[in-house]
Structures are given as structure tokens and as C-alpha cells.
Amino acid sequence: YDLGGVTFDATVLAPDGAGFRVVGRPGGDPDLGGEVFDQLVFRHFGAQLALAAPRWWQELTTDPARLAAESDLLTEARLAKEALS
């Protein structure tokens, strides 16, 4: 699978002795792309932080002075997604 930047793409491969062959037809979903996954991972991080440090998470998401930290966390979410892909 590839979580990509725009679409979610998936292909099933099977070993054929010398490498791999594609099984079936590769597909993708243009409504479930990388940016959607970035947000989902970001929300997951947020849910975990809200449990561990609720005040910090509230400040991060409501205080305009903390936009850089929120942006950094979204970047980390994107990097996590790319590591999974």
C-alpha cells in the first residue's frame, strides 16, 4: 500500500520464485489520500496527549501562540504516515 499525498493506493503481490507478480488489479481511493491520513494520525496523537497531558493538548489546539507546535506535531504525523507507507 501507499498512503501517498493524494490517494490511497493498494496492490496485492504474490511471490513467483524469481520475484513477485501483481495479483488482481491495483486500485486507489482518491477520497482517502495522504492528507486524510495525516489528519487521522494527528488526531490519534492528540487523543493520546489529551489523556496524558490534557491541559497541554488544550493549549496547543486553542492558543494562537502555539500554532508552530501544532504545525510541528502535524509534520510528525506526516512523517509517521510515510514511515508506515
Short mmCIF file of N, CA and C in Angstrom, two decimals:
data_model
loop_
_atom_site.label_atom_id
_atom_site.label_comp_id
_atom_site.label_asym_id
_atom_site.label_seq_id
_atom_site.Cartn_x
_atom_site.Cartn_y
_atom_site.Cartn_z
N TYR A 1 0.84 -1.18 0.00
CA TYR A 1 0.00 0.00 0.00
C TYR A 1 0.88 1.23 0.00
N ASP A 2 0.31 2.32 -0.43
CA ASP A 2 0.98 3.60 -0.44
C ASP A 2 -0.03 4.64 0.02
N LEU A 3 0.26 5.29 1.12
CA LEU A 3 -0.68 6.28 1.65
C LEU A 3 -0.59 7.59 0.90
N GLY A 4 0.48 7.80 0.14
CA GLY A 4 0.59 8.92 -0.78
C GLY A 4 0.22 10.28 -0.24
N GLY A 5 0.23 11.25 -1.15
CA GLY A 5 -0.14 12.60 -0.80
C GLY A 5 -1.56 12.92 -1.20
N VAL A 6 -2.08 12.18 -2.17
CA VAL A 6 -3.41 12.49 -2.69
C VAL A 6 -4.35 11.30 -2.60
N THR A 7 -3.86 10.11 -2.90
CA THR A 7 -4.73 8.92 -2.89
C THR A 7 -4.13 7.81 -2.04
N PHE A 8 -4.99 6.90 -1.65
CA PHE A 8 -4.56 5.65 -1.02
C PHE A 8 -4.52 4.63 -2.15
N ASP A 9 -3.36 4.02 -2.36
CA ASP A 9 -3.19 3.03 -3.42
C ASP A 9 -2.80 1.70 -2.80
N ALA A 10 -3.33 0.61 -3.37
CA ALA A 10 -3.01 -0.72 -2.86
C ALA A 10 -2.84 -1.70 -4.01
N THR A 11 -1.89 -2.60 -3.85
CA THR A 11 -1.64 -3.65 -4.82
C THR A 11 -1.30 -4.91 -4.03
N VAL A 12 -1.86 -6.03 -4.45
CA VAL A 12 -1.53 -7.31 -3.83
C VAL A 12 -0.47 -7.98 -4.68
N LEU A 13 0.62 -8.40 -4.04
CA LEU A 13 1.71 -9.09 -4.72
C LEU A 13 1.83 -10.51 -4.20
N ALA A 14 2.26 -11.41 -5.07
CA ALA A 14 2.49 -12.80 -4.66
C ALA A 14 3.86 -13.21 -5.17
N PRO A 15 4.61 -13.97 -4.35
CA PRO A 15 5.92 -14.45 -4.82
C PRO A 15 5.74 -15.41 -5.99
N ASP A 16 6.66 -15.31 -6.96
CA ASP A 16 6.57 -16.23 -8.10
C ASP A 16 7.87 -16.98 -8.34
N GLY A 17 8.75 -17.01 -7.36
CA GLY A 17 10.02 -17.73 -7.47
C GLY A 17 11.16 -16.81 -7.83
N ALA A 18 10.98 -15.94 -8.81
CA ALA A 18 12.03 -15.02 -9.25
C ALA A 18 11.80 -13.61 -8.72
N GLY A 19 10.70 -13.39 -8.09
CA GLY A 19 10.34 -12.07 -7.59
C GLY A 19 8.90 -12.08 -7.15
N PHE A 20 8.15 -11.13 -7.64
CA PHE A 20 6.74 -11.01 -7.29
C PHE A 20 5.92 -10.72 -8.53
N ARG A 21 4.65 -11.09 -8.48
CA ARG A 21 3.72 -10.75 -9.55
C ARG A 21 2.51 -10.07 -8.93
N VAL A 22 1.89 -9.22 -9.70
CA VAL A 22 0.70 -8.50 -9.25
C VAL A 22 -0.49 -9.44 -9.34
N VAL A 23 -1.24 -9.52 -8.25
CA VAL A 23 -2.45 -10.34 -8.20
C VAL A 23 -3.64 -9.40 -8.27
N GLY A 24 -4.52 -9.62 -9.21
CA GLY A 24 -5.68 -8.74 -9.34
C GLY A 24 -5.29 -7.41 -9.94
N ARG A 25 -6.12 -6.46 -9.70
CA ARG A 25 -5.94 -5.14 -10.28
C ARG A 25 -5.58 -4.13 -9.19
N PRO A 26 -4.46 -3.41 -9.36
CA PRO A 26 -4.14 -2.36 -8.39
C PRO A 26 -5.26 -1.33 -8.34
N GLY A 27 -5.45 -0.74 -7.17
CA GLY A 27 -6.52 0.24 -7.04
C GLY A 27 -6.15 1.37 -6.11
N GLY A 28 -6.99 2.37 -6.11
CA GLY A 28 -6.77 3.52 -5.25
C GLY A 28 -8.08 4.18 -4.89
N ASP A 29 -8.03 5.02 -3.88
CA ASP A 29 -9.19 5.76 -3.43
C ASP A 29 -8.81 7.23 -3.34
N PRO A 30 -9.30 8.06 -4.27
CA PRO A 30 -8.92 9.47 -4.26
C PRO A 30 -9.48 10.25 -3.08
N ASP A 31 -10.44 9.69 -2.37
CA ASP A 31 -11.02 10.39 -1.21
C ASP A 31 -10.34 10.00 0.10
N LEU A 32 -9.35 9.14 0.02
CA LEU A 32 -8.69 8.65 1.24
C LEU A 32 -7.19 8.77 1.07
N GLY A 33 -6.73 9.98 0.79
CA GLY A 33 -5.33 10.19 0.48
C GLY A 33 -4.48 10.50 1.69
N GLY A 34 -3.25 10.87 1.40
CA GLY A 34 -2.26 11.12 2.44
C GLY A 34 -2.63 12.20 3.41
N GLU A 35 -3.24 13.28 2.91
CA GLU A 35 -3.60 14.36 3.82
C GLU A 35 -4.67 13.91 4.81
N VAL A 36 -5.58 13.03 4.38
CA VAL A 36 -6.59 12.49 5.28
C VAL A 36 -5.90 11.65 6.36
N PHE A 37 -4.93 10.81 5.94
CA PHE A 37 -4.20 10.00 6.91
C PHE A 37 -3.39 10.88 7.85
N ASP A 38 -2.78 11.95 7.32
CA ASP A 38 -2.04 12.87 8.19
C ASP A 38 -2.93 13.36 9.32
N GLN A 39 -4.14 13.79 8.97
CA GLN A 39 -5.08 14.29 9.97
C GLN A 39 -5.50 13.20 10.95
N LEU A 40 -5.70 11.98 10.44
CA LEU A 40 -6.09 10.88 11.33
C LEU A 40 -4.98 10.55 12.32
N VAL A 41 -3.73 10.52 11.85
CA VAL A 41 -2.60 10.25 12.75
C VAL A 41 -2.46 11.41 13.74
N PHE A 42 -2.62 12.65 13.27
CA PHE A 42 -2.56 13.82 14.14
C PHE A 42 -3.62 13.72 15.24
N ARG A 43 -4.84 13.35 14.86
CA ARG A 43 -5.91 13.20 15.86
C ARG A 43 -5.60 12.08 16.85
N HIS A 44 -4.99 11.00 16.34
CA HIS A 44 -4.60 9.91 17.25
C HIS A 44 -3.56 10.42 18.26
N PHE A 45 -2.55 11.14 17.76
CA PHE A 45 -1.56 11.74 18.66
C PHE A 45 -2.28 12.62 19.69
N GLY A 46 -3.22 13.43 19.20
CA GLY A 46 -3.96 14.32 20.09
C GLY A 46 -4.75 13.58 21.14
N ALA A 47 -5.39 12.48 20.75
CA ALA A 47 -6.16 11.69 21.72
C ALA A 47 -5.24 11.15 22.81
N GLN A 48 -4.06 10.71 22.41
CA GLN A 48 -3.11 10.18 23.40
C GLN A 48 -2.59 11.30 24.30
N LEU A 49 -2.29 12.45 23.70
CA LEU A 49 -1.80 13.57 24.50
C LEU A 49 -2.89 14.12 25.41
N ALA A 50 -4.14 14.10 24.94
CA ALA A 50 -5.24 14.59 25.77
C ALA A 50 -5.40 13.73 27.02
N LEU A 51 -5.09 12.46 26.90
CA LEU A 51 -5.15 11.57 28.07
C LEU A 51 -3.97 11.82 29.01
N ALA A 52 -2.79 11.98 28.41
CA ALA A 52 -1.58 12.10 29.22
C ALA A 52 -1.38 13.52 29.76
N ALA A 53 -1.73 14.51 28.98
CA ALA A 53 -1.50 15.90 29.37
C ALA A 53 -2.62 16.77 28.83
N PRO A 54 -3.83 16.66 29.40
CA PRO A 54 -4.99 17.36 28.84
C PRO A 54 -4.82 18.87 28.74
N ARG A 55 -4.23 19.47 29.73
CA ARG A 55 -4.08 20.93 29.70
C ARG A 55 -3.15 21.34 28.56
N TRP A 56 -2.05 20.63 28.40
CA TRP A 56 -1.10 20.93 27.33
C TRP A 56 -1.77 20.79 25.97
N TRP A 57 -2.54 19.70 25.77
CA TRP A 57 -3.20 19.49 24.48
C TRP A 57 -4.23 20.60 24.22
N GLN A 58 -4.98 20.99 25.24
CA GLN A 58 -5.97 22.07 25.08
C GLN A 58 -5.28 23.36 24.66
N GLU A 59 -4.18 23.69 25.34
CA GLU A 59 -3.45 24.91 24.99
C GLU A 59 -2.89 24.82 23.58
N LEU A 60 -2.38 23.68 23.20
CA LEU A 60 -1.80 23.50 21.88
C LEU A 60 -2.83 23.78 20.79
N THR A 61 -4.05 23.33 21.00
CA THR A 61 -5.06 23.44 19.96
C THR A 61 -5.92 24.70 20.04
N THR A 62 -5.75 25.51 21.09
CA THR A 62 -6.58 26.72 21.20
C THR A 62 -5.78 28.01 21.29
N ASP A 63 -4.54 27.95 21.69
CA ASP A 63 -3.73 29.14 21.88
C ASP A 63 -3.00 29.48 20.57
N PRO A 64 -3.33 30.63 19.94
CA PRO A 64 -2.68 31.00 18.67
C PRO A 64 -1.16 31.06 18.77
N ALA A 65 -0.63 31.33 19.96
CA ALA A 65 0.82 31.39 20.13
C ALA A 65 1.47 30.02 19.97
N ARG A 66 0.66 28.96 19.98
CA ARG A 66 1.20 27.61 19.89
C ARG A 66 1.00 26.98 18.50
N LEU A 67 0.68 27.80 17.51
CA LEU A 67 0.46 27.27 16.16
C LEU A 67 1.69 26.56 15.61
N ALA A 68 2.88 27.04 15.93
CA ALA A 68 4.10 26.39 15.45
C ALA A 68 4.23 24.99 16.02
N ALA A 69 3.90 24.82 17.31
CA ALA A 69 3.97 23.50 17.92
C ALA A 69 2.94 22.57 17.30
N GLU A 70 1.74 23.09 17.03
CA GLU A 70 0.71 22.28 16.39
C GLU A 70 1.17 21.87 14.98
N SER A 71 1.77 22.80 14.27
CA SER A 71 2.29 22.51 12.93
C SER A 71 3.39 21.45 12.99
N ASP A 72 4.26 21.55 13.99
CA ASP A 72 5.32 20.54 14.16
C ASP A 72 4.73 19.17 14.42
N LEU A 73 3.67 19.10 15.22
CA LEU A 73 3.04 17.82 15.51
C LEU A 73 2.39 17.24 14.25
N LEU A 74 1.80 18.09 13.43
CA LEU A 74 1.23 17.62 12.16
C LEU A 74 2.33 17.11 11.24
N THR A 75 3.48 17.76 11.24
CA THR A 75 4.63 17.27 10.46
C THR A 75 5.06 15.89 10.96
N GLU A 76 5.10 15.71 12.27
CA GLU A 76 5.45 14.40 12.82
C GLU A 76 4.42 13.35 12.43
N ALA A 77 3.16 13.73 12.37
CA ALA A 77 2.12 12.79 11.93
C ALA A 77 2.36 12.38 10.49
N ARG A 78 2.72 13.35 9.63
CA ARG A 78 3.00 13.02 8.23
C ARG A 78 4.22 12.10 8.13
N LEU A 79 5.25 12.36 8.91
CA LEU A 79 6.44 11.50 8.89
C LEU A 79 6.11 10.08 9.36
N ALA A 80 5.25 9.98 10.37
CA ALA A 80 4.81 8.64 10.84
C ALA A 80 4.07 7.91 9.73
N LYS A 81 3.19 8.63 9.03
CA LYS A 81 2.44 8.03 7.91
C LYS A 81 3.41 7.55 6.84
N GLU A 82 4.40 8.37 6.50
CA GLU A 82 5.36 7.99 5.47
C GLU A 82 6.19 6.79 5.90
N ALA A 83 6.50 6.68 7.19
CA ALA A 83 7.23 5.52 7.68
C ALA A 83 6.41 4.25 7.55
N LEU A 84 5.08 4.37 7.68
CA LEU A 84 4.19 3.21 7.53
C LEU A 84 4.02 2.81 6.08
N SER A 85 4.22 3.74 5.17
CA SER A 85 3.90 3.52 3.76
C SER A 85 4.95 2.72 3.03
#
